[in-house]
Each structure stands twice: as C-alpha cells, then as structure tokens.
mmCIF file of C-alpha atoms and ligand atoms in Angstrom:
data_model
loop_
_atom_site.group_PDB
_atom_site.id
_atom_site.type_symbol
_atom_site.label_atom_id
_atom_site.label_comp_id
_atom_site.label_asym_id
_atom_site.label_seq_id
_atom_site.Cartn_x
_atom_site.Cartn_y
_atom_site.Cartn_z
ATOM 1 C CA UNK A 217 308.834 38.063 66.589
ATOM 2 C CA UNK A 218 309.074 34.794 68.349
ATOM 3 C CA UNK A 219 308.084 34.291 71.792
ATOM 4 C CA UNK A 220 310.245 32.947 74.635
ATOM 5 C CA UNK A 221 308.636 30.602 76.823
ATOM 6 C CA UNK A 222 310.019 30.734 80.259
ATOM 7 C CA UNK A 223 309.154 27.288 82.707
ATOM 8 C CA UNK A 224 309.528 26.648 86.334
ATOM 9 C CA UNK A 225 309.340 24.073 88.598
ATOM 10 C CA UNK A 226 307.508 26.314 91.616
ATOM 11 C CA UNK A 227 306.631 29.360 91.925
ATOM 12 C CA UNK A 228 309.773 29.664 95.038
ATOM 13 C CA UNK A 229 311.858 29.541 91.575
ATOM 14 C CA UNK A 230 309.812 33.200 90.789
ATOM 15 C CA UNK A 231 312.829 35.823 92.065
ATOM 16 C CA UNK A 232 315.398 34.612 89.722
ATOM 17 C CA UNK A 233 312.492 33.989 86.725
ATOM 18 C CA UNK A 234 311.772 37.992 87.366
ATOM 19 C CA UNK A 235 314.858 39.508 86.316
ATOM 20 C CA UNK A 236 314.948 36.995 83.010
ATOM 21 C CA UNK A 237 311.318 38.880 82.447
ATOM 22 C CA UNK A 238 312.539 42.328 83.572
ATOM 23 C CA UNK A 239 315.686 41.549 80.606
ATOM 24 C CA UNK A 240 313.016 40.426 78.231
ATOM 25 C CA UNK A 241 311.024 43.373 78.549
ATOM 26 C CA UNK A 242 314.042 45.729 78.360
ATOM 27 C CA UNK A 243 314.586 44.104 74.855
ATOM 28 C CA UNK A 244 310.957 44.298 73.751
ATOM 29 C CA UNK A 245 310.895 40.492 73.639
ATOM 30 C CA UNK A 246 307.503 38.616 74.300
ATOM 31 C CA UNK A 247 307.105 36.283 76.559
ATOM 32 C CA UNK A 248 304.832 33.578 78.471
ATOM 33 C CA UNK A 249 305.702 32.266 82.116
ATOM 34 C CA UNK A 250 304.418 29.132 83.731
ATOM 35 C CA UNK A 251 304.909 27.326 86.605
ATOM 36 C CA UNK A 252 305.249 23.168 85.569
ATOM 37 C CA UNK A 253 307.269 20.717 87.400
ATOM 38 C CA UNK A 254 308.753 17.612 85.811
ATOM 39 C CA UNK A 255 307.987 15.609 88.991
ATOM 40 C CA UNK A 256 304.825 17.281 90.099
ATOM 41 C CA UNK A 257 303.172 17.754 86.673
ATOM 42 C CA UNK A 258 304.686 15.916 84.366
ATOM 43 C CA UNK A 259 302.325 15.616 81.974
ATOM 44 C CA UNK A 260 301.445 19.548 81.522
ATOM 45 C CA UNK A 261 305.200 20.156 81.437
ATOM 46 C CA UNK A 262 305.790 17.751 78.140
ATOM 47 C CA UNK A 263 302.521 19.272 76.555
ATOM 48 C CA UNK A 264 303.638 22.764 76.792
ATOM 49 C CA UNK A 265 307.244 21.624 75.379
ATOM 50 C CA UNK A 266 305.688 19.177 72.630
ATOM 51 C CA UNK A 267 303.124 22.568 71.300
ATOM 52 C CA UNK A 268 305.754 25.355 71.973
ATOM 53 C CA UNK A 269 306.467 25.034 67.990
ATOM 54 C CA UNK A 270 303.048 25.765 67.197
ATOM 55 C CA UNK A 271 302.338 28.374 69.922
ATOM 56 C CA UNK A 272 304.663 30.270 68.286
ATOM 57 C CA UNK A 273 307.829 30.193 70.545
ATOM 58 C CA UNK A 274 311.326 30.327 69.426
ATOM 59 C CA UNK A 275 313.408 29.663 72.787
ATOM 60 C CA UNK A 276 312.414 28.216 75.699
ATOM 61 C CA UNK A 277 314.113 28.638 79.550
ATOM 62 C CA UNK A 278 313.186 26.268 82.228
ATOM 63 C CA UNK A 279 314.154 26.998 85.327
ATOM 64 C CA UNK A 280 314.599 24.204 88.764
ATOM 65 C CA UNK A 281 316.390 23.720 91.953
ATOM 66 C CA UNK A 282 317.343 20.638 93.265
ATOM 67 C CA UNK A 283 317.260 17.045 90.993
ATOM 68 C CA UNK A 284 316.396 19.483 88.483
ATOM 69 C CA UNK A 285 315.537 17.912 85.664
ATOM 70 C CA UNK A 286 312.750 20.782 84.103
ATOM 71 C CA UNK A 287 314.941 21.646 81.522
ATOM 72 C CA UNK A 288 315.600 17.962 80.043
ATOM 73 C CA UNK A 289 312.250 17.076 80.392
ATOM 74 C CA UNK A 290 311.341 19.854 78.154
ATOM 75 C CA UNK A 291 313.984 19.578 75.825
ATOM 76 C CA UNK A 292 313.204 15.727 75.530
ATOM 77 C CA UNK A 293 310.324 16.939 73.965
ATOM 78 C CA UNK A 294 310.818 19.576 71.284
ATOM 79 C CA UNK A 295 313.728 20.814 69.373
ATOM 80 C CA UNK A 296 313.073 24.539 69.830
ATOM 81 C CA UNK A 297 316.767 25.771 71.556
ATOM 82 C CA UNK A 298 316.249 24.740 75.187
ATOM 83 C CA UNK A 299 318.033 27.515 77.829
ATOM 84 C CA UNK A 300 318.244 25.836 81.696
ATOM 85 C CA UNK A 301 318.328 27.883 84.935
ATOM 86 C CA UNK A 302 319.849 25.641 87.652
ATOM 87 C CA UNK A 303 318.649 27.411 90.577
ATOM 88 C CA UNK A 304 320.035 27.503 94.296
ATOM 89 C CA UNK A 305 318.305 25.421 96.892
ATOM 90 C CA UNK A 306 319.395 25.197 100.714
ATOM 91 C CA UNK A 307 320.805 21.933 100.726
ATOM 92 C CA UNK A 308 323.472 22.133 98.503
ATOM 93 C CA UNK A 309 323.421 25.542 97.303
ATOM 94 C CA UNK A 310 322.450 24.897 93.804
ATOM 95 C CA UNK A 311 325.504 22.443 92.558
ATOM 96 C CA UNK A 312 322.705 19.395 93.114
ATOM 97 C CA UNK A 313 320.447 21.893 90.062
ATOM 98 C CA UNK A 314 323.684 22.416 88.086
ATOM 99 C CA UNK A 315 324.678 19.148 87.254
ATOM 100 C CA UNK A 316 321.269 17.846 86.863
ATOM 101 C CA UNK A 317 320.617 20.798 84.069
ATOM 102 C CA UNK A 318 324.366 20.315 82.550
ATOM 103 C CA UNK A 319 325.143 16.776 82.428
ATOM 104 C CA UNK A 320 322.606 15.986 79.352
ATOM 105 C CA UNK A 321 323.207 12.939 77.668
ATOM 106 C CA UNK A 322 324.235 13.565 74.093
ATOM 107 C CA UNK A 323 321.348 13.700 71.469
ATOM 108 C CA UNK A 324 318.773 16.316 73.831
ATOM 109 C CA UNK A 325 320.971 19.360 74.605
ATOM 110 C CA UNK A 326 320.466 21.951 76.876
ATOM 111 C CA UNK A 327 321.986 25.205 77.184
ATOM 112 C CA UNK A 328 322.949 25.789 80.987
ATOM 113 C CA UNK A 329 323.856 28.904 82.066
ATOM 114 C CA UNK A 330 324.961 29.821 85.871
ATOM 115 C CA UNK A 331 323.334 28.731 88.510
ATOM 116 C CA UNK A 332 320.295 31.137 89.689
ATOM 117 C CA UNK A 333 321.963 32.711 85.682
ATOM 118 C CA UNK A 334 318.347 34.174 85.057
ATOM 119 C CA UNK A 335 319.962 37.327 83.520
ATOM 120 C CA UNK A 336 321.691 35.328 81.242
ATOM 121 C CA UNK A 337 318.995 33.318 80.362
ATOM 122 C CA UNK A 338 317.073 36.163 78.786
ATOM 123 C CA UNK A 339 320.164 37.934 76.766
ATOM 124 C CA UNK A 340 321.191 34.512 75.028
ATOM 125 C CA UNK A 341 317.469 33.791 74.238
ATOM 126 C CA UNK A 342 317.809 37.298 72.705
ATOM 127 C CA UNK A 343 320.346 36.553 71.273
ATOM 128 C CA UNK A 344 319.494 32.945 69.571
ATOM 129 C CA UNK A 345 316.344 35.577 68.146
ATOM 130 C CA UNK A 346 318.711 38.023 66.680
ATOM 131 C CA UNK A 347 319.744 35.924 64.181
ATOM 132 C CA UNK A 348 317.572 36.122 62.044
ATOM 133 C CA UNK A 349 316.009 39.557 63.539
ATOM 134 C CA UNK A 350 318.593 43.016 62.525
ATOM 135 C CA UNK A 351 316.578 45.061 64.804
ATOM 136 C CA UNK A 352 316.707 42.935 68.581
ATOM 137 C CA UNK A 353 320.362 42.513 67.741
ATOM 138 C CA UNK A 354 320.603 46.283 67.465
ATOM 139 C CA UNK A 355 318.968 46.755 70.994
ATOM 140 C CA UNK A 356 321.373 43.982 72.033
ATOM 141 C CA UNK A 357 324.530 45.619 70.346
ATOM 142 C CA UNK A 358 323.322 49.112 72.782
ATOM 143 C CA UNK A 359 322.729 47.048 75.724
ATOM 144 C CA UNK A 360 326.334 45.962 75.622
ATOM 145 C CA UNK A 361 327.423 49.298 74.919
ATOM 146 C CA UNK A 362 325.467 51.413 77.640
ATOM 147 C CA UNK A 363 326.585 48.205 80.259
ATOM 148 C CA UNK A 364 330.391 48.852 79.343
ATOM 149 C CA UNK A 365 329.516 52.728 80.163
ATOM 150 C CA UNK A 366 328.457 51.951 83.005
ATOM 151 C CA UNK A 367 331.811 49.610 84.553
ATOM 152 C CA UNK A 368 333.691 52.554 83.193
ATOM 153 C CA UNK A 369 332.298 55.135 85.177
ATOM 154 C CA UNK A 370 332.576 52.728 88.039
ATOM 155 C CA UNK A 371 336.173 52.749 87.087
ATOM 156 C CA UNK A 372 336.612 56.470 86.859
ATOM 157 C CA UNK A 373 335.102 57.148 89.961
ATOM 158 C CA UNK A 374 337.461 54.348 91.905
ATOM 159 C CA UNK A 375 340.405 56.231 90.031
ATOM 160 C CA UNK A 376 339.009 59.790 91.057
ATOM 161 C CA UNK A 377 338.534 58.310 94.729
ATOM 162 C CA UNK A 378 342.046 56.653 94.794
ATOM 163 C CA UNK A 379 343.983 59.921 93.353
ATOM 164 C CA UNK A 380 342.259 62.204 95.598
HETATM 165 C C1 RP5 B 207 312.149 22.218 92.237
HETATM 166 O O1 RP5 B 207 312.170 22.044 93.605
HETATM 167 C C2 RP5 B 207 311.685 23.619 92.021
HETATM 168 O O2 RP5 B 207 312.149 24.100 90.805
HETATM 169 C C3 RP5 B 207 312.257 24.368 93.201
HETATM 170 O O3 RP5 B 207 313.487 25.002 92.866
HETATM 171 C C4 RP5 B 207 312.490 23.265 94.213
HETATM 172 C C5 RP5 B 207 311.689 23.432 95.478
HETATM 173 O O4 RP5 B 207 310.335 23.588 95.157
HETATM 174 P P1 RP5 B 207 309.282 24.007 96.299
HETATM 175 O O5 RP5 B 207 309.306 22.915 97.317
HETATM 176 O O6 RP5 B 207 309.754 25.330 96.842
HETATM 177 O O7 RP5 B 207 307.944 24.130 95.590
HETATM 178 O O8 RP5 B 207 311.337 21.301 91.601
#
C-alpha cells in the first residue's frame, strides 16, 4: 500500500497531527511524520514534496497555523493529492490558517478540510487509497458503520433518559 506522508510546520502543530496518526493506524495505513516549515525550512519542505513520488507516498497532509502556507508549498511541488490542516493559533483562532490553506490559486489544488480537521485528514487520505485498494475501503465501509452504532446508542440512551 501507499504511504501517507503527514507535514507540519512545528512540532506545537503535534496534538491535532496525533489523532490523523491514531486514524491512520486504526485503518492499517502507513505513514511518515515530519516536522518542515515553509518559512523556517523551506528548502527541506519542497525536497520532501518534490521525492514523495518516489518514496513511495500516495497522499500527503500538511498541517500549519497562522499564514499557513505548508500545504501550498508542498503541493507547488508534486502532484501526489495534497490534504491541508489549517490549524488554530491564538490570534485569530485559526480563520488566518484557513484561508491561507483554502484560497489556492487555480492550477496547485489543495484539499482543505476543517480547521484543526486532523480526523478528517486521515479518513479522506484513506479514502483517496481505497480506490484502487477493495480491502482499506472495506475497513472504511465498517468504520462508518460501527461510528453510526455508536450516535445511535447515544440516541437510545437520550430517548431511554427522556421517557423515564
Ligand atoms: C506555523 O506557525 C506552525 O504550523 C504553527 O502552527 C505556528 C506556530 O509555530 P510555533 O511558533 O509554535 O513553532 O508555521
């Protein structure tokens, strides 16, 4: 199977890159993690990007806060699906990450999911890999299943609670 490479600009970024690894593992997907800026290393960013073909990656998240602009940078520079992670600083509680991972001019997408969306991030990287893999989408067709178990038995308990 393809890897996912996962990208981000500090390690502060870490909490929200561990649950996209805790979903990856869930899903038996491999993975490799670094921590690259676009502004503070530049240069090793757009490597790892411009080799992630040959390292044998199939998506790749990049996660940033602030003038985020990880995920373009890295996208600029292959044309492996690119998944961005805007994630929520203290100034401006992550809207200053989320239009600086959205608003990509046309020609270098990037996929942007919610902001601090590191969740997310994993199950559509799964699921860009399921296309051409029957079994991942199989553990991704049960994960939806035993999730929707779960908000019903939230619901059955409110309903037991309320009718009591
Ligand atoms: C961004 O600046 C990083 O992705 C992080 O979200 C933010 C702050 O970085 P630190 O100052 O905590 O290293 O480039």
């Amino acid at each position: 199977m393809k890897k996912v490479g996962i990208v981000m600009g500090s390690d502060s970024d870490l909490p929200i890159l561990r649950k996209t690894m805790d979903t990856l593992r869930s899903l038996e997907i491999p993975f490799e993690c670094h921590v690259y800026s676009a502004h503070r290393t530049p240069e090793e960013a757009r490597d790892f990007a411009a080799s992630a073909r040959e390292q044998g990656f199939g998506v790749l998240i990049a996660a940033a806060g602030m003038a985020a602009h990880l995920a373009g940078a890295i996208a600029a520079n292959t044309t492996l699906p690119v998944i961005g992670i805007p994630c929520k600083s203290n100034c401006l509680d992550g809207i200053d990450a989320l239009l600086s991972t959205v608003m990509m001019p046309s020609g270098i997408p990037v996929a942007t999911v919610a902001i601090d969306g590191g969740v997310n991030a994993a199950l559509l990287s799964a699921q860009i890999l399921a296309v051409e893999d029957s079994a991942l989408a199989a553990r991704l067709d049960a994960k939806r299943k035993a999730d929707a178990a779960k908000v019903l038995q939230k619901d059955a308990a409110l309903q037991a609670e309320l009718n009591a």
